[in-house]
PDB file of C-alpha atoms in Angstrom:
ATOM      1  CA  UNK A   7       9.223  -1.046 -83.489  1.00 34.00           C
ATOM      2  CA  UNK A   8      10.925  -4.388 -83.000  1.00 39.00           C
ATOM      3  CA  UNK A   9      14.690  -4.616 -83.001  1.00 38.00           C
ATOM      4  CA  UNK A  10      15.586  -7.467 -85.362  1.00 38.00           C
ATOM      5  CA  UNK A  11      17.573 -10.354 -83.979  1.00 36.00           C
ATOM      6  CA  UNK A  12      21.165 -10.260 -85.156  1.00 35.00           C
ATOM      7  CA  UNK A  13      22.484 -13.543 -86.444  1.00 36.00           C
ATOM      8  CA  UNK A  14      26.087 -14.587 -85.899  1.00 33.00           C
ATOM      9  CA  UNK A  15      28.360 -13.594 -88.769  1.00 33.00           C
ATOM     10  CA  UNK A  16      30.856 -16.261 -87.847  1.00 35.00           C
ATOM     11  CA  UNK A  17      29.298 -19.713 -87.799  1.00 39.00           C
ATOM     12  CA  UNK A  18      31.368 -22.211 -85.895  1.00 37.00           C
ATOM     13  CA  UNK A  19      32.851 -25.242 -87.611  1.00 37.00           C
ATOM     14  CA  UNK A  20      31.044 -28.529 -87.112  1.00 37.00           C
ATOM     15  CA  UNK A  21      31.989 -30.490 -84.054  1.00 39.00           C
ATOM     16  CA  UNK A  22      33.055 -27.527 -81.949  1.00 39.00           C
ATOM     17  CA  UNK A  23      31.698 -26.742 -78.516  1.00 42.00           C
ATOM     18  CA  UNK A  24      29.378 -24.136 -80.000  1.00 40.00           C
ATOM     19  CA  UNK A  25      27.407 -26.887 -81.787  1.00 42.00           C
ATOM     20  CA  UNK A  26      26.492 -28.413 -78.439  1.00 51.00           C
ATOM     21  CA  UNK A  27      25.980 -25.111 -76.634  1.00 68.00           C
ATOM     22  CA  UNK A  28      22.661 -24.574 -74.930  1.00 82.00           C
ATOM     23  CA  UNK A  29      20.418 -22.381 -77.004  1.00 91.00           C
ATOM     24  CA  UNK A  30      17.076 -20.659 -76.565  1.00 94.00           C
ATOM     25  CA  UNK A  31      15.201 -23.550 -78.190  1.00 94.00           C
ATOM     26  CA  UNK A  32      16.583 -25.982 -75.566  1.00 91.00           C
ATOM     27  CA  UNK A  33      15.285 -23.766 -72.771  1.00 93.00           C
ATOM     28  CA  UNK A  34      11.881 -23.317 -74.435  1.00 94.00           C
ATOM     29  CA  UNK A  35      11.535 -27.098 -74.825  1.00 91.00           C
ATOM     30  CA  UNK A  36      12.175 -27.489 -71.092  1.00 89.00           C
ATOM     31  CA  UNK A  37      10.008 -24.628 -69.795  1.00 89.00           C
ATOM     32  CA  UNK A  38       7.337 -24.537 -72.476  1.00 86.00           C
ATOM     33  CA  UNK A  39       6.513 -22.093 -75.216  1.00 87.00           C
ATOM     34  CA  UNK A  40       3.426 -20.483 -73.712  1.00 90.00           C
ATOM     35  CA  UNK A  41       3.607 -16.703 -73.624  1.00 94.00           C
ATOM     36  CA  UNK A  42       1.196 -14.502 -71.696  1.00 95.00           C
ATOM     37  CA  UNK A  43       0.144 -11.624 -73.925  1.00 96.00           C
ATOM     38  CA  UNK A  44      -2.001  -8.561 -73.449  1.00 97.00           C
ATOM     39  CA  UNK A  45      -3.599  -6.074 -75.825  1.00 97.00           C
ATOM     40  CA  UNK A  46      -2.271  -2.498 -75.802  1.00 97.00           C
ATOM     41  CA  UNK A  47      -5.616  -0.918 -74.865  1.00 98.00           C
ATOM     42  CA  UNK A  48      -6.079  -2.992 -71.678  1.00 98.00           C
ATOM     43  CA  UNK A  49      -5.669  -1.087 -68.399  1.00 97.00           C
ATOM     44  CA  UNK A  50      -2.474  -1.238 -66.399  1.00 97.00           C
ATOM     45  CA  UNK A  51      -4.528  -2.492 -63.424  1.00 97.00           C
ATOM     46  CA  UNK A  52      -5.678  -5.486 -65.498  1.00 97.00           C
ATOM     47  CA  UNK A  53      -2.075  -6.063 -66.615  1.00 98.00           C
ATOM     48  CA  UNK A  54      -0.914  -6.049 -62.980  1.00 97.00           C
ATOM     49  CA  UNK A  55      -3.731  -8.457 -62.060  1.00 97.00           C
ATOM     50  CA  UNK A  56      -2.727 -10.760 -64.915  1.00 97.00           C
ATOM     51  CA  UNK A  57       0.951 -10.696 -63.850  1.00 97.00           C
ATOM     52  CA  UNK A  58      -0.063 -11.628 -60.297  1.00 97.00           C
ATOM     53  CA  UNK A  59      -2.478 -14.344 -61.397  1.00 96.00           C
ATOM     54  CA  UNK A  60       0.088 -15.964 -63.697  1.00 95.00           C
ATOM     55  CA  UNK A  61       2.953 -15.371 -61.230  1.00 95.00           C
ATOM     56  CA  UNK A  62       5.123 -13.892 -63.973  1.00 95.00           C
ATOM     57  CA  UNK A  63       7.153 -10.719 -64.373  1.00 95.00           C
ATOM     58  CA  UNK A  64       6.230  -9.523 -67.864  1.00 96.00           C
ATOM     59  CA  UNK A  65       3.562  -9.657 -70.552  1.00 97.00           C
ATOM     60  CA  UNK A  66       4.162  -9.364 -74.265  1.00 97.00           C
ATOM     61  CA  UNK A  67       1.955  -6.626 -75.717  1.00 97.00           C
ATOM     62  CA  UNK A  68       0.456  -7.881 -78.962  1.00 95.00           C
ATOM     63  CA  UNK A  69      -2.383  -7.294 -81.359  1.00 93.00           C
ATOM     64  CA  UNK A  70      -3.302 -10.215 -83.587  1.00 87.00           C
ATOM     65  CA  UNK A  71       0.087 -11.728 -84.493  1.00 82.00           C
ATOM     66  CA  UNK A  72       2.046  -8.482 -84.195  1.00 90.00           C
ATOM     67  CA  UNK A  73       4.335  -8.031 -81.205  1.00 93.00           C
ATOM     68  CA  UNK A  74       4.142  -4.368 -80.192  1.00 95.00           C
ATOM     69  CA  UNK A  75       6.118  -4.244 -76.956  1.00 95.00           C
ATOM     70  CA  UNK A  76       6.432  -5.645 -73.473  1.00 97.00           C
ATOM     71  CA  UNK A  77       5.171  -4.535 -70.074  1.00 97.00           C
ATOM     72  CA  UNK A  78       6.902  -5.659 -66.909  1.00 96.00           C
ATOM     73  CA  UNK A  79       6.452  -5.259 -63.194  1.00 95.00           C
ATOM     74  CA  UNK A  80       9.282  -2.741 -63.347  1.00 94.00           C
ATOM     75  CA  UNK A  81       7.404  -0.652 -65.940  1.00 96.00           C
ATOM     76  CA  UNK A  82       4.319  -0.609 -63.720  1.00 97.00           C
ATOM     77  CA  UNK A  83       6.248   0.409 -60.592  1.00 96.00           C
ATOM     78  CA  UNK A  84       7.958   3.238 -62.474  1.00 95.00           C
ATOM     79  CA  UNK A  85       4.617   4.418 -63.876  1.00 96.00           C
ATOM     80  CA  UNK A  86       3.031   4.475 -60.396  1.00 95.00           C
ATOM     81  CA  UNK A  87       5.983   6.496 -59.146  1.00 96.00           C
ATOM     82  CA  UNK A  88       5.706   8.946 -62.033  1.00 95.00           C
ATOM     83  CA  UNK A  89       1.907   9.287 -62.442  1.00 94.00           C
ATOM     84  CA  UNK A  90       0.463   8.168 -59.115  1.00 95.00           C
ATOM     85  CA  UNK A  91      -2.795   6.265 -58.652  1.00 93.00           C
ATOM     86  CA  UNK A  92      -4.390   7.377 -61.957  1.00 94.00           C
ATOM     87  CA  UNK A  93      -1.921   5.070 -63.712  1.00 95.00           C
ATOM     88  CA  UNK A  94      -4.163   2.087 -62.888  1.00 95.00           C
ATOM     89  CA  UNK A  95      -6.728   3.159 -65.477  1.00 96.00           C
ATOM     90  CA  UNK A  96      -4.192   4.117 -68.170  1.00 97.00           C
ATOM     91  CA  UNK A  97      -3.801   1.743 -71.119  1.00 98.00           C
ATOM     92  CA  UNK A  98      -0.803  -0.570 -71.291  1.00 98.00           C
ATOM     93  CA  UNK A  99       0.370   1.112 -74.527  1.00 97.00           C
ATOM     94  CA  UNK A 100       1.110   4.312 -72.567  1.00 96.00           C
ATOM     95  CA  UNK A 101       3.873   2.729 -70.471  1.00 96.00           C
ATOM     96  CA  UNK A 102       4.963  -0.412 -72.339  1.00 96.00           C
ATOM     97  CA  UNK A 103       8.522  -0.779 -73.558  1.00 93.00           C
ATOM     98  CA  UNK A 104       8.815  -0.232 -77.310  1.00 90.00           C
ATOM     99  CA  UNK A 105      11.777  -1.207 -79.466  1.00 86.00           C
ATOM    100  CA  UNK A 106      12.105  -4.696 -78.075  1.00 89.00           C
ATOM    101  CA  UNK A 107      15.298  -6.632 -77.878  1.00 93.00           C
ATOM    102  CA  UNK A 108      14.468 -10.119 -79.146  1.00 95.00           C
ATOM    103  CA  UNK A 109      16.210 -13.428 -79.622  1.00 96.00           C
ATOM    104  CA  UNK A 110      15.774 -16.344 -82.008  1.00 96.00           C
ATOM    105  CA  UNK A 111      15.415 -20.016 -81.033  1.00 95.00           C
ATOM    106  CA  UNK A 112      18.920 -20.792 -82.284  1.00 95.00           C
ATOM    107  CA  UNK A 113      20.650 -18.074 -80.245  1.00 95.00           C
ATOM    108  CA  UNK A 114      23.046 -19.453 -77.645  1.00 92.00           C
ATOM    109  CA  UNK A 115      22.830 -18.784 -73.937  1.00 92.00           C
ATOM    110  CA  UNK A 116      25.936 -16.584 -73.914  1.00 91.00           C
ATOM    111  CA  UNK A 117      24.322 -14.225 -76.443  1.00 93.00           C
ATOM    112  CA  UNK A 118      21.142 -14.094 -74.327  1.00 95.00           C
ATOM    113  CA  UNK A 119      23.132 -13.260 -71.184  1.00 93.00           C
ATOM    114  CA  UNK A 120      25.081 -10.531 -73.007  1.00 94.00           C
ATOM    115  CA  UNK A 121      21.868  -8.959 -74.353  1.00 95.00           C
ATOM    116  CA  UNK A 122      20.155  -9.021 -70.960  1.00 95.00           C
ATOM    117  CA  UNK A 123      23.189  -7.468 -69.299  1.00 94.00           C
ATOM    118  CA  UNK A 124      23.891  -4.842 -71.965  1.00 95.00           C
ATOM    119  CA  UNK A 125      20.266  -3.706 -72.272  1.00 93.00           C
ATOM    120  CA  UNK A 126      19.366  -4.250 -68.607  1.00 92.00           C
ATOM    121  CA  UNK A 127      16.307  -6.350 -69.393  1.00 93.00           C
ATOM    122  CA  UNK A 128      14.958  -9.417 -67.631  1.00 93.00           C
ATOM    123  CA  UNK A 129      12.673 -10.781 -70.343  1.00 95.00           C
ATOM    124  CA  UNK A 130      13.351 -11.399 -74.033  1.00 96.00           C
ATOM    125  CA  UNK A 131      10.632 -12.396 -76.475  1.00 96.00           C
ATOM    126  CA  UNK A 132      11.673 -15.211 -78.791  1.00 96.00           C
ATOM    127  CA  UNK A 133      10.767 -14.696 -82.443  1.00 95.00           C
ATOM    128  CA  UNK A 134      10.793 -17.381 -85.118  1.00 94.00           C
ATOM    129  CA  UNK A 135      10.354 -15.986 -88.626  1.00 92.00           C
ATOM    130  CA  UNK A 136       8.981 -12.771 -87.134  1.00 89.00           C
ATOM    131  CA  UNK A 137       6.333 -14.584 -85.055  1.00 93.00           C
ATOM    132  CA  UNK A 138       6.246 -14.916 -81.281  1.00 94.00           C
ATOM    133  CA  UNK A 139       7.607 -18.351 -80.363  1.00 94.00           C
ATOM    134  CA  UNK A 140       8.194 -17.958 -76.616  1.00 95.00           C
ATOM    135  CA  UNK A 141       9.769 -15.780 -73.973  1.00 96.00           C
ATOM    136  CA  UNK A 142      12.926 -16.280 -71.966  1.00 95.00           C
ATOM    137  CA  UNK A 143      13.543 -14.678 -68.585  1.00 94.00           C
ATOM    138  CA  UNK A 144      16.632 -14.089 -66.504  1.00 92.00           C
ATOM    139  CA  UNK A 145      15.284 -16.788 -64.168  1.00 90.00           C
ATOM    140  CA  UNK A 146      15.255 -19.298 -67.043  1.00 91.00           C
ATOM    141  CA  UNK A 147      18.847 -18.392 -67.902  1.00 91.00           C
ATOM    142  CA  UNK A 148      20.060 -18.646 -64.304  1.00 88.00           C
ATOM    143  CA  UNK A 149      18.292 -21.986 -63.788  1.00 87.00           C
ATOM    144  CA  UNK A 150      19.846 -23.460 -66.922  1.00 82.00           C
ATOM    145  CA  UNK A 151      23.286 -22.116 -66.029  1.00 81.00           C
ATOM    146  CA  UNK A 152      23.042 -23.608 -62.521  1.00 84.00           C
ATOM    147  CA  UNK A 153      21.946 -26.966 -63.974  1.00 76.00           C
ATOM    148  CA  UNK A 154      24.957 -26.902 -66.333  1.00 73.00           C
ATOM    149  CA  UNK A 155      27.357 -26.042 -63.511  1.00 78.00           C
ATOM    150  CA  UNK A 156      25.950 -28.826 -61.334  1.00 79.00           C
ATOM    151  CA  UNK A 157      26.377 -31.351 -64.141  1.00 75.00           C
ATOM    152  CA  UNK A 158      29.919 -30.127 -64.785  1.00 77.00           C
ATOM    153  CA  UNK A 159      30.737 -30.520 -61.085  1.00 82.00           C
ATOM    154  CA  UNK A 160      29.493 -34.123 -61.081  1.00 78.00           C
ATOM    155  CA  UNK A 161      31.432 -34.968 -64.236  1.00 80.00           C
ATOM    156  CA  UNK A 162      34.648 -33.449 -62.878  1.00 83.00           C
ATOM    157  CA  UNK A 163      34.161 -35.276 -59.578  1.00 83.00           C
ATOM    158  CA  UNK A 164      33.615 -38.580 -61.386  1.00 81.00           C
ATOM    159  CA  UNK A 165      36.698 -38.038 -63.555  1.00 82.00           C
ATOM    160  CA  UNK A 166      38.768 -37.206 -60.501  1.00 79.00           C
ATOM    161  CA  UNK A 167      37.487 -40.267 -58.600  1.00 82.00           C
ATOM    162  CA  UNK A 168      38.137 -42.543 -61.557  1.00 86.00           C
ATOM    163  CA  UNK A 169      41.738 -41.316 -61.883  1.00 84.00           C
ATOM    164  CA  UNK A 170      42.590 -41.918 -58.215  1.00 78.00           C
TER     165      UNK A 170
END
């Protein structure tokens, strides 16, 4: 089951700060839209190998074009703690997270941060018209936020220098 992305009920007027706010699409354009996926019947060992090989923290579980869930390093660690070594041969579908929290390309960064915090997740699949369009991680959000703060610091410094 996929939790649908909620759209804002209160669109902002044109020309406000919200129009220029960083959104998911901006981040995907910078980082790329490739998403590592895995089929639900693949073993957890193969999923762990794939995470290590790609140097990523989560895989979207999909069959054909349908997004079924997500499996993260955290899911695998918890499964090893609960089931022991036999977990390696279990299929991904047995431990993946169902009922995904997703975002849309137009969602702003503040919404993404609130969702990640409220639901305690580190990866959010991005859906466009119900189809997988990318994935955004807490690392992507932090990087973008740091870039924005650095730019703001330079602008404020320049304004201060120009006024003195």
